mmCIF file of C-alpha atoms and ligand atoms in Angstrom:
data_model
loop_
_atom_site.group_PDB
_atom_site.id
_atom_site.type_symbol
_atom_site.label_atom_id
_atom_site.label_comp_id
_atom_site.label_asym_id
_atom_site.label_seq_id
_atom_site.Cartn_x
_atom_site.Cartn_y
_atom_site.Cartn_z
ATOM 1 C CA MET A 1 -34.146 -28.454 0.697
ATOM 2 C CA ARG A 2 -33.045 -25.308 1.618
ATOM 3 C CA VAL A 3 -29.841 -23.967 0.266
ATOM 4 C CA GLY A 4 -27.824 -20.467 1.471
ATOM 5 C CA VAL A 5 -25.749 -18.478 -0.420
ATOM 6 C CA LEU A 6 -23.337 -16.349 0.332
ATOM 7 C CA THR A 7 -20.991 -13.883 -1.505
ATOM 8 C CA GLY A 8 -17.141 -13.220 1.089
ATOM 9 C CA GLY A 9 -14.814 -11.515 0.251
ATOM 10 C CA GLY A 10 -13.867 -8.931 -2.816
ATOM 11 C CA ASP A 11 -16.110 -8.617 -5.001
ATOM 12 C CA CYS A 12 -15.818 -9.291 -8.735
ATOM 13 C CA PRO A 13 -18.088 -9.196 -12.096
ATOM 14 C CA GLY A 14 -19.716 -12.611 -12.740
ATOM 15 C CA LEU A 15 -20.696 -13.459 -8.804
ATOM 16 C CA ASN A 16 -24.988 -12.655 -9.652
ATOM 17 C CA ALA A 17 -23.645 -14.626 -12.121
ATOM 18 C CA VAL A 18 -23.337 -17.559 -9.992
ATOM 19 C CA ILE A 19 -25.905 -16.471 -8.148
ATOM 20 C CA ARG A 20 -28.378 -16.726 -10.594
ATOM 21 C CA ALA A 21 -27.192 -19.711 -12.269
ATOM 22 C CA VAL A 22 -27.373 -21.299 -8.184
ATOM 23 C CA VAL A 23 -31.432 -20.748 -7.915
ATOM 24 C CA ARG A 24 -32.204 -21.190 -11.397
ATOM 25 C CA LYS A 25 -31.103 -24.591 -12.001
ATOM 26 C CA GLY A 26 -31.708 -25.210 -8.035
ATOM 27 C CA ILE A 27 -35.223 -23.875 -8.036
ATOM 28 C CA ASN A 28 -36.530 -25.304 -12.090
ATOM 29 C CA GLU A 29 -34.843 -28.447 -11.604
ATOM 30 C CA TYR A 30 -34.363 -29.852 -7.666
ATOM 31 C CA GLY A 31 -37.961 -27.846 -6.687
ATOM 32 C CA PHE A 32 -34.715 -26.110 -4.107
ATOM 33 C CA GLU A 33 -35.623 -23.203 -1.648
ATOM 34 C CA PHE A 34 -33.297 -20.405 -1.413
ATOM 35 C CA VAL A 35 -31.777 -18.148 1.256
ATOM 36 C CA GLY A 36 -29.537 -15.393 0.478
ATOM 37 C CA PHE A 37 -26.840 -14.431 3.124
ATOM 38 C CA ARG A 38 -26.258 -10.584 3.338
ATOM 39 C CA ASP A 39 -22.793 -9.085 3.726
ATOM 40 C CA GLY A 40 -20.419 -12.786 3.054
ATOM 41 C CA TRP A 41 -19.891 -14.758 6.444
ATOM 42 C CA ARG A 42 -21.718 -12.054 8.458
ATOM 43 C CA GLY A 43 -25.281 -12.665 7.332
ATOM 44 C CA PRO A 44 -25.057 -16.626 8.634
ATOM 45 C CA LEU A 45 -23.220 -14.841 11.839
ATOM 46 C CA GLU A 46 -25.220 -12.332 12.544
ATOM 47 C CA GLY A 47 -28.559 -14.676 10.935
ATOM 48 C CA ASP A 48 -29.208 -11.187 7.933
ATOM 49 C CA THR A 49 -30.889 -12.585 5.182
ATOM 50 C CA MET A 50 -32.654 -11.098 1.667
ATOM 51 C CA PRO A 51 -35.279 -13.247 -0.334
ATOM 52 C CA LEU A 52 -33.554 -15.368 -3.093
ATOM 53 C CA ASP A 53 -35.924 -16.547 -5.654
ATOM 54 C CA THR A 54 -36.467 -16.485 -9.055
ATOM 55 C CA GLU A 55 -38.058 -12.859 -10.017
ATOM 56 C CA ALA A 56 -34.510 -11.424 -7.081
ATOM 57 C CA VAL A 57 -32.393 -13.094 -9.885
ATOM 58 C CA ARG A 58 -33.818 -11.755 -12.448
ATOM 59 C CA GLY A 59 -31.732 -9.872 -15.037
ATOM 60 C CA ILE A 60 -28.113 -9.929 -12.453
ATOM 61 C CA LEU A 61 -26.084 -11.858 -15.257
ATOM 62 C CA PRO A 62 -25.065 -8.956 -16.822
ATOM 63 C CA ARG A 63 -24.704 -7.273 -13.663
ATOM 64 C CA GLY A 64 -21.854 -6.996 -12.056
ATOM 65 C CA GLY A 65 -21.095 -6.580 -7.888
ATOM 66 C CA THR A 66 -23.420 -8.673 -5.654
ATOM 67 C CA ILE A 67 -26.844 -8.325 -5.244
ATOM 68 C CA LEU A 68 -25.817 -10.323 -1.698
ATOM 69 C CA GLY A 69 -22.972 -7.793 -1.262
ATOM 70 C CA SER A 70 -19.765 -8.746 0.884
ATOM 71 C CA SER A 71 -17.997 -8.760 3.538
ATOM 72 C CA ARG A 72 -13.851 -10.070 4.411
ATOM 73 C CA THR A 73 -15.486 -11.118 7.390
ATOM 74 C CA ASN A 74 -12.808 -13.513 9.120
ATOM 75 C CA LEU A 75 -15.767 -15.959 11.200
ATOM 76 C CA MET A 76 -12.957 -17.833 12.575
ATOM 77 C CA LYS A 77 -11.752 -14.417 14.617
ATOM 78 C CA ILE A 78 -14.837 -14.683 16.389
ATOM 79 C CA ASP A 79 -15.863 -15.823 19.566
ATOM 80 C CA ASN A 80 -18.485 -18.874 18.874
ATOM 81 C CA GLY A 81 -18.626 -18.049 15.120
ATOM 82 C CA VAL A 82 -18.944 -21.057 14.212
ATOM 83 C CA ALA A 83 -21.408 -21.658 16.806
ATOM 84 C CA ARG A 84 -23.145 -19.161 15.734
ATOM 85 C CA VAL A 85 -23.202 -20.394 12.232
ATOM 86 C CA ARG A 86 -24.641 -22.959 12.847
ATOM 87 C CA GLU A 87 -27.868 -22.192 15.675
ATOM 88 C CA ASN A 88 -28.513 -20.083 12.832
ATOM 89 C CA LEU A 89 -28.547 -22.192 9.930
ATOM 90 C CA SER A 90 -30.656 -25.187 12.364
ATOM 91 C CA GLU A 91 -33.082 -21.809 13.176
ATOM 92 C CA LEU A 92 -33.773 -20.796 9.772
ATOM 93 C CA GLY A 93 -34.142 -24.147 8.407
ATOM 94 C CA VAL A 94 -30.751 -23.929 5.703
ATOM 95 C CA ASP A 95 -29.823 -27.615 4.697
ATOM 96 C CA ALA A 96 -26.692 -26.719 2.362
ATOM 97 C CA LEU A 97 -24.620 -23.765 2.109
ATOM 98 C CA VAL A 98 -23.344 -22.395 -0.902
ATOM 99 C CA ALA A 99 -20.192 -20.127 -1.154
ATOM 100 C CA ILE A 100 -18.537 -18.126 -3.251
ATOM 101 C CA GLY A 101 -15.613 -16.946 -2.960
ATOM 102 C CA GLY A 102 -11.787 -16.505 -2.971
ATOM 103 C CA GLU A 103 -9.003 -17.966 -0.668
ATOM 104 C CA ASP A 104 -9.602 -16.062 2.530
ATOM 105 C CA THR A 105 -14.080 -17.156 2.163
ATOM 106 C CA LEU A 106 -13.571 -20.635 0.393
ATOM 107 C CA GLY A 107 -10.853 -20.973 3.511
ATOM 108 C CA VAL A 108 -14.059 -20.652 5.612
ATOM 109 C CA ALA A 109 -15.938 -23.273 4.514
ATOM 110 C CA ARG A 110 -13.238 -25.389 4.702
ATOM 111 C CA GLN A 111 -12.750 -25.389 8.390
ATOM 112 C CA LEU A 112 -16.452 -25.580 8.106
ATOM 113 C CA THR A 113 -16.982 -28.154 6.927
ATOM 114 C CA GLU A 114 -13.836 -29.856 8.701
ATOM 115 C CA GLN A 115 -16.293 -28.876 11.428
ATOM 116 C CA GLY A 116 -19.573 -31.242 10.148
ATOM 117 C CA LEU A 117 -20.779 -28.042 8.638
ATOM 118 C CA PRO A 118 -22.384 -28.548 4.833
ATOM 119 C CA VAL A 119 -20.632 -26.108 2.272
ATOM 120 C CA VAL A 120 -20.520 -26.309 -1.367
ATOM 121 C CA GLY A 121 -17.500 -23.528 -2.786
ATOM 122 C CA VAL A 122 -17.438 -21.746 -5.983
ATOM 123 C CA PRO A 123 -14.306 -20.227 -6.810
ATOM 124 C CA LYS A 124 -13.996 -15.939 -7.414
ATOM 125 C CA THR A 125 -11.037 -13.525 -7.250
ATOM 126 C CA ILE A 126 -10.127 -11.469 -10.009
ATOM 127 C CA ASP A 127 -6.303 -12.349 -9.252
ATOM 128 C CA ASN A 128 -6.526 -15.740 -10.663
ATOM 129 C CA ASP A 129 -4.846 -17.612 -7.790
ATOM 130 C CA LEU A 130 -7.145 -20.066 -6.259
ATOM 131 C CA ASN A 131 -5.370 -23.705 -6.813
ATOM 132 C CA ALA A 132 -6.716 -26.275 -8.556
ATOM 133 C CA THR A 133 -9.437 -24.476 -10.824
ATOM 134 C CA ASP A 134 -7.046 -23.133 -14.280
ATOM 135 C CA TYR A 135 -8.920 -19.655 -14.118
ATOM 136 C CA THR A 136 -11.743 -17.688 -11.664
ATOM 137 C CA PHE A 137 -13.983 -15.998 -14.041
ATOM 138 C CA GLY A 138 -13.077 -12.262 -12.605
ATOM 139 C CA PHE A 139 -10.296 -12.117 -14.164
ATOM 140 C CA ASP A 140 -11.309 -11.882 -18.007
ATOM 141 C CA THR A 141 -12.755 -9.167 -17.187
ATOM 142 C CA ALA A 142 -10.188 -7.230 -15.230
ATOM 143 C CA VAL A 143 -7.404 -8.881 -17.677
ATOM 144 C CA ASN A 144 -9.920 -6.907 -20.215
ATOM 145 C CA ILE A 145 -10.285 -3.410 -18.331
ATOM 146 C CA ALA A 146 -6.219 -2.988 -17.799
ATOM 147 C CA THR A 147 -5.876 -4.118 -21.167
ATOM 148 C CA GLU A 148 -8.105 -1.341 -22.390
ATOM 149 C CA ALA A 149 -5.889 1.410 -20.328
ATOM 150 C CA ILE A 150 -2.960 -0.237 -21.145
ATOM 151 C CA ASP A 151 -3.804 0.247 -24.744
ATOM 152 C CA ARG A 152 -5.005 4.053 -24.591
ATOM 153 C CA LEU A 153 -2.199 4.949 -22.305
ATOM 154 C CA HIS A 154 0.757 4.118 -24.901
ATOM 155 C CA THR A 155 -0.552 7.139 -27.075
ATOM 156 C CA THR A 156 -0.210 9.732 -24.650
ATOM 157 C CA ALA A 157 2.864 8.509 -23.264
ATOM 158 C CA GLU A 158 3.965 8.324 -26.663
ATOM 159 C CA SER A 159 2.649 11.530 -27.227
ATOM 160 C CA HIS A 160 4.463 12.723 -23.838
ATOM 161 C CA HIS A 161 7.711 11.704 -24.227
ATOM 162 C CA ARG A 162 7.094 10.495 -20.931
ATOM 163 C CA ALA A 163 7.168 7.265 -18.874
ATOM 164 C CA LEU A 164 3.738 4.792 -17.925
ATOM 165 C CA ILE A 165 3.514 2.932 -15.260
ATOM 166 C CA VAL A 166 0.376 0.956 -14.806
ATOM 167 C CA GLU A 167 -0.523 -0.556 -11.285
ATOM 168 C CA VAL A 168 -2.468 -3.625 -11.744
ATOM 169 C CA MET A 169 -4.427 -5.530 -8.638
ATOM 170 C CA GLY A 170 -2.311 -8.808 -7.655
ATOM 171 C CA ARG A 171 -1.190 -8.454 -3.774
ATOM 172 C CA HIS A 172 0.725 -12.523 -4.023
ATOM 173 C CA ALA A 173 -0.253 -13.611 -7.478
ATOM 174 C CA GLY A 174 0.583 -11.172 -11.096
ATOM 175 C CA TRP A 175 -1.604 -13.141 -13.748
ATOM 176 C CA ILE A 176 -3.353 -10.025 -14.106
ATOM 177 C CA ALA A 177 0.100 -7.770 -14.815
ATOM 178 C CA LEU A 178 1.120 -11.009 -16.967
ATOM 179 C CA HIS A 179 -1.838 -11.164 -19.420
ATOM 180 C CA SER A 180 -2.669 -7.436 -19.345
ATOM 181 C CA GLY A 181 0.581 -6.560 -20.214
ATOM 182 C CA MET A 182 1.283 -9.360 -22.453
ATOM 183 C CA ALA A 183 -1.849 -8.812 -24.479
ATOM 184 C CA GLY A 184 -0.896 -4.521 -24.423
ATOM 185 C CA GLY A 185 2.661 -4.682 -25.074
ATOM 186 C CA ALA A 186 3.869 -3.590 -22.245
ATOM 187 C CA ASN A 187 7.337 -3.216 -21.886
ATOM 188 C CA VAL A 188 8.536 -4.378 -18.353
ATOM 189 C CA ILE A 189 6.226 -6.565 -16.455
ATOM 190 C CA LEU A 190 7.055 -6.589 -12.447
ATOM 191 C CA ILE A 191 4.878 -9.606 -10.515
ATOM 192 C CA PRO A 192 4.961 -10.063 -6.866
ATOM 193 C CA GLU A 193 6.556 -13.667 -7.488
ATOM 194 C CA ARG A 194 9.739 -12.517 -9.036
ATOM 195 C CA PRO A 195 11.227 -9.773 -7.037
ATOM 196 C CA PHE A 196 12.266 -7.392 -9.683
ATOM 197 C CA ASP A 197 16.065 -5.812 -10.127
ATOM 198 C CA ILE A 198 15.420 -1.656 -10.894
ATOM 199 C CA GLU A 199 18.928 -1.198 -12.394
ATOM 200 C CA ARG A 200 16.975 -3.987 -15.554
ATOM 201 C CA VAL A 201 14.007 -1.908 -15.599
ATOM 202 C CA VAL A 202 15.770 0.967 -16.188
ATOM 203 C CA ALA A 203 17.374 -0.590 -18.595
ATOM 204 C CA HIS A 204 14.533 -1.720 -20.348
ATOM 205 C CA VAL A 205 12.825 2.121 -19.611
ATOM 206 C CA GLU A 206 15.913 3.513 -21.322
ATOM 207 C CA SER A 207 16.570 1.435 -24.384
ATOM 208 C CA ARG A 208 12.465 1.700 -25.211
ATOM 209 C CA PHE A 209 13.166 5.730 -24.445
ATOM 210 C CA ALA A 210 16.246 5.456 -27.438
ATOM 211 C CA THR A 211 13.711 4.133 -30.379
ATOM 212 C CA LYS A 212 12.232 8.007 -30.423
ATOM 213 C CA ARG A 213 9.505 7.108 -30.943
ATOM 214 C CA TYR A 214 8.045 4.756 -28.857
ATOM 215 C CA ALA A 215 7.274 5.597 -24.684
ATOM 216 C CA PRO A 216 7.383 2.712 -21.827
ATOM 217 C CA ILE A 217 5.058 1.112 -20.115
ATOM 218 C CA LEU A 218 5.218 -0.649 -17.577
ATOM 219 C CA VAL A 219 2.954 -2.737 -15.858
ATOM 220 C CA VAL A 220 3.670 -3.301 -12.603
ATOM 221 C CA ALA A 221 1.075 -6.396 -10.562
ATOM 222 C CA GLU A 222 0.405 -4.349 -6.615
ATOM 223 C CA GLY A 223 2.287 -6.465 -4.671
ATOM 224 C CA ALA A 224 5.684 -6.816 -6.569
ATOM 225 C CA HIS A 225 8.618 -5.300 -5.043
ATOM 226 C CA PRO A 226 12.068 -5.045 -5.555
ATOM 227 C CA ILE A 227 15.099 -7.295 -4.530
ATOM 228 C CA ASP A 228 17.470 -6.392 -2.001
ATOM 229 C CA GLY A 229 15.375 -2.848 -0.976
ATOM 230 C CA GLN A 230 16.526 -1.740 -3.474
ATOM 231 C CA MET A 231 13.870 0.746 -2.577
ATOM 232 C CA GLU A 232 11.561 2.625 0.112
ATOM 233 C CA LEU A 233 8.117 1.033 -0.037
ATOM 234 C CA SER A 234 5.322 2.073 1.764
ATOM 235 C CA THR A 235 3.245 -0.665 3.981
ATOM 236 C CA GLY A 236 -0.210 -0.246 5.283
ATOM 237 C CA GLU A 237 -2.670 -1.246 6.919
ATOM 238 C CA LYS A 238 -3.986 -4.810 7.755
ATOM 239 C CA ASP A 239 -7.282 -6.361 6.523
ATOM 240 C CA ALA A 240 -9.463 -9.153 8.752
ATOM 241 C CA PHE A 241 -7.165 -11.572 7.140
ATOM 242 C CA GLY A 242 -4.023 -10.463 7.405
ATOM 243 C CA HIS A 243 -3.127 -9.433 4.010
ATOM 244 C CA VAL A 244 -1.556 -5.263 4.148
ATOM 245 C CA ARG A 245 -3.343 -3.253 1.846
ATOM 246 C CA LEU A 246 -1.200 -2.671 -0.783
ATOM 247 C CA GLY A 247 -1.442 0.545 -2.905
ATOM 248 C CA GLY A 248 2.132 2.873 -3.623
ATOM 249 C CA ILE A 249 4.115 0.144 -6.232
ATOM 250 C CA GLY A 250 3.362 2.496 -8.712
ATOM 251 C CA GLN A 251 4.078 5.923 -7.214
ATOM 252 C CA SER A 252 8.225 4.444 -6.212
ATOM 253 C CA LEU A 253 8.561 3.457 -9.718
ATOM 254 C CA ALA A 254 7.725 6.387 -11.612
ATOM 255 C CA ASP A 255 9.743 8.647 -9.106
ATOM 256 C CA GLU A 256 12.651 5.865 -9.433
ATOM 257 C CA ILE A 257 12.896 6.215 -12.602
ATOM 258 C CA GLU A 258 12.646 9.695 -12.985
ATOM 259 C CA ARG A 259 14.896 10.353 -10.983
ATOM 260 C CA ARG A 260 17.649 7.759 -12.960
ATOM 261 C CA THR A 261 17.062 8.408 -16.134
ATOM 262 C CA HIS A 262 16.075 12.083 -16.225
ATOM 263 C CA LYS A 263 12.320 11.531 -18.300
ATOM 264 C CA GLU A 264 9.813 12.407 -17.237
ATOM 265 C CA ALA A 265 7.247 9.212 -15.182
ATOM 266 C CA ARG A 266 3.638 8.975 -14.150
ATOM 267 C CA SER A 267 1.643 6.126 -11.970
ATOM 268 C CA VAL A 268 -1.745 5.093 -13.381
ATOM 269 C CA VAL A 269 -2.871 2.573 -10.473
ATOM 270 C CA LEU A 270 -6.490 1.126 -11.871
ATOM 271 C CA GLY A 271 -8.067 0.274 -8.279
ATOM 272 C CA HIS A 272 -11.107 -0.994 -7.956
ATOM 273 C CA VAL A 273 -12.025 0.304 -11.573
ATOM 274 C CA GLN A 274 -10.721 -3.228 -12.756
ATOM 275 C CA ARG A 275 -13.596 -4.944 -10.445
ATOM 276 C CA GLY A 276 -16.316 -3.064 -11.103
ATOM 277 C CA GLY A 277 -19.257 -3.427 -14.305
ATOM 278 C CA THR A 278 -20.196 -5.878 -16.390
ATOM 279 C CA PRO A 279 -18.216 -9.574 -16.711
ATOM 280 C CA THR A 280 -17.204 -10.574 -20.420
ATOM 281 C CA ALA A 281 -18.789 -13.265 -21.981
ATOM 282 C CA PHE A 282 -16.136 -15.652 -20.984
ATOM 283 C CA ASP A 283 -16.640 -14.550 -17.631
ATOM 284 C CA ARG A 284 -20.310 -14.715 -17.727
ATOM 285 C CA VAL A 285 -20.620 -18.675 -19.173
ATOM 286 C CA LEU A 286 -17.204 -19.697 -16.542
ATOM 287 C CA ALA A 287 -19.437 -17.950 -13.532
ATOM 288 C CA THR A 288 -22.947 -19.546 -15.169
ATOM 289 C CA ARG A 289 -21.045 -22.853 -15.276
ATOM 290 C CA LEU A 290 -19.952 -23.192 -11.759
ATOM 291 C CA GLY A 291 -23.316 -22.469 -10.552
ATOM 292 C CA VAL A 292 -24.885 -24.916 -11.917
ATOM 293 C CA HIS A 293 -22.712 -27.709 -10.919
ATOM 294 C CA ALA A 294 -22.453 -26.050 -7.311
ATOM 295 C CA ILE A 295 -26.364 -26.671 -7.192
ATOM 296 C CA ASP A 296 -25.139 -30.532 -8.298
ATOM 297 C CA ALA A 297 -23.218 -31.072 -5.911
ATOM 298 C CA VAL A 298 -25.522 -29.400 -2.591
ATOM 299 C CA LYS A 299 -27.748 -31.824 -4.456
ATOM 300 C CA GLU A 300 -25.934 -34.773 -4.918
ATOM 301 C CA ALA A 301 -24.749 -33.675 -1.423
ATOM 302 C CA ASP A 302 -21.137 -33.824 -2.079
ATOM 303 C CA PHE A 303 -19.696 -31.538 0.926
ATOM 304 C CA GLY A 304 -16.091 -29.810 1.203
ATOM 305 C CA LYS A 305 -16.002 -29.807 -2.682
ATOM 306 C CA MET A 306 -15.359 -26.527 -4.455
ATOM 307 C CA VAL A 307 -16.194 -26.647 -8.073
ATOM 308 C CA ALA A 308 -13.356 -25.931 -10.809
ATOM 309 C CA LEU A 309 -12.230 -25.206 -14.429
ATOM 310 C CA GLN A 310 -9.841 -27.374 -15.642
ATOM 311 C CA GLY A 311 -9.329 -27.702 -19.196
ATOM 312 C CA THR A 312 -12.807 -27.417 -20.717
ATOM 313 C CA GLU A 313 -14.966 -29.612 -18.099
ATOM 314 C CA ILE A 314 -16.141 -28.291 -14.355
ATOM 315 C CA VAL A 315 -14.873 -31.012 -12.231
ATOM 316 C CA ARG A 316 -14.839 -31.381 -8.027
ATOM 317 C CA VAL A 317 -11.571 -30.552 -6.089
ATOM 318 C CA ASP A 318 -11.763 -30.415 -1.901
ATOM 319 C CA LEU A 319 -11.756 -27.258 -0.814
ATOM 320 C CA ALA A 320 -8.616 -28.624 0.762
ATOM 321 C CA ALA A 321 -7.210 -29.275 -2.181
ATOM 322 C CA ALA A 322 -8.029 -25.560 -3.323
ATOM 323 C CA THR A 323 -7.050 -23.555 -0.567
ATOM 324 C CA ASP A 324 -3.453 -25.146 0.633
ATOM 325 C CA LYS A 325 -1.601 -23.099 -1.341
ATOM 326 C CA LEU A 326 -1.737 -20.076 -4.083
ATOM 327 C CA LYS A 327 -2.267 -21.131 -7.538
ATOM 328 C CA THR A 328 1.241 -18.508 -8.957
ATOM 329 C CA VAL A 329 2.428 -17.687 -11.909
ATOM 330 C CA PRO A 330 4.823 -20.195 -12.748
ATOM 331 C CA THR A 331 8.664 -18.532 -13.847
ATOM 332 C CA GLU A 332 8.032 -20.377 -17.142
ATOM 333 C CA ARG A 333 5.109 -18.374 -17.149
ATOM 334 C CA TYR A 334 6.187 -15.163 -16.810
ATOM 335 C CA ALA A 335 10.084 -16.311 -19.210
ATOM 336 C CA GLU A 336 7.166 -15.347 -22.115
ATOM 337 C CA ALA A 337 6.717 -12.269 -21.372
ATOM 338 C CA GLU A 338 10.178 -11.229 -20.873
ATOM 339 C CA VAL A 339 10.941 -11.996 -24.187
ATOM 340 C CA PHE A 340 9.195 -8.776 -24.965
ATOM 341 C CA PHE A 341 10.937 -7.170 -22.292
ATOM 342 C CA GLY A 342 12.797 -3.510 -22.850
HETATM 343 O O1 F6P B 401 -8.430 -10.014 -3.801
HETATM 344 C C1 F6P B 401 -8.927 -9.491 -4.963
HETATM 345 C C2 F6P B 401 -8.536 -8.297 -4.462
HETATM 346 O O2 F6P B 401 -9.613 -6.878 -5.351
HETATM 347 C C3 F6P B 401 -6.955 -7.867 -5.221
HETATM 348 O O3 F6P B 401 -6.453 -8.175 -5.553
HETATM 349 C C4 F6P B 401 -6.856 -6.126 -3.801
HETATM 350 O O4 F6P B 401 -5.446 -6.725 -3.131
HETATM 351 C C5 F6P B 401 -7.709 -6.562 -2.767
HETATM 352 O O5 F6P B 401 -8.929 -6.972 -3.310
HETATM 353 C C6 F6P B 401 -8.102 -5.040 -3.388
HETATM 354 O O6 F6P B 401 -8.745 -5.308 -1.245
HETATM 355 P P1 F6P B 401 -9.996 -4.409 -0.791
HETATM 356 O O7 F6P B 401 -10.695 -4.586 -2.167
HETATM 357 O O8 F6P B 401 -9.971 -4.154 0.413
HETATM 358 O O9 F6P B 401 -9.303 -2.902 -1.309
#
């Protein structure tokens, strides 16, 4: 059997660990051959491939990024996209595809399987917002990077008696903000699921300043927004999947806090630092286990499935269940963090 592998969407620490696991188990236990498709769905669309054998995956377990490259190419928006993929797979003798990606990449995988193409999905996103899996690899690494940043910002904020606003990734789901904010002892955590009241935010900031010794640290997800248009926010251009490029809520908050409290406030945008570099041990293990189980699904011709972590076990779920809706932060989880606001 000849299996194609691709990585799509925003990159994520642990992608290489999945690729390695898929290839190593596929070759050693099942005698499969592999072909790497470059840059997400662009690879099969254009027939752009690279060799993927034991040698190619040696030493990549701890490496961030993806040796296959990634893109946000949306096949479904390209004329004859599916037909071109079908033709290229057949020309290359590819019998099955392992697609490693988030909601967009796996959304395409789902549509392809609905049209009869043999695809198995592996969930990837630092945002941890894919449904039907408890965690996605990359999330733990992103949370650790953000937590370290928050720890460091506490001391400089205190020295200068100023508020520091840490903007983390998360367009529609506030998982990174919630976890890093809790781990880092943030005084306010703002997430997209819960529009915030700027009056309450300012009250928390002022109560923290009132301690004299400690300065407020606010963690805000890039997709967080105020209620009732309380503040002016900038919007950016859209990508191929229609997502607005965000960035700016941290600075807007810093400006608003300065205006309302007459105290200094600074914003730090962690941005792509959260996605770069080596994965944590947790993410390496999770990514490896998902890869091992994904190639088992291919061996059993169990297509249209995504491998997922549920509890401590890796299970298979329908791609549809994984992509129907996003896994957002539930109210009860946010309430646990709110105990420590102010
Ligand atoms: O989906 C992963 C993610 O890192 C989001 O958290 C973020 O909004 C987005 O990708 C950034 O995309 P890009 O890499 O295209 O700037």
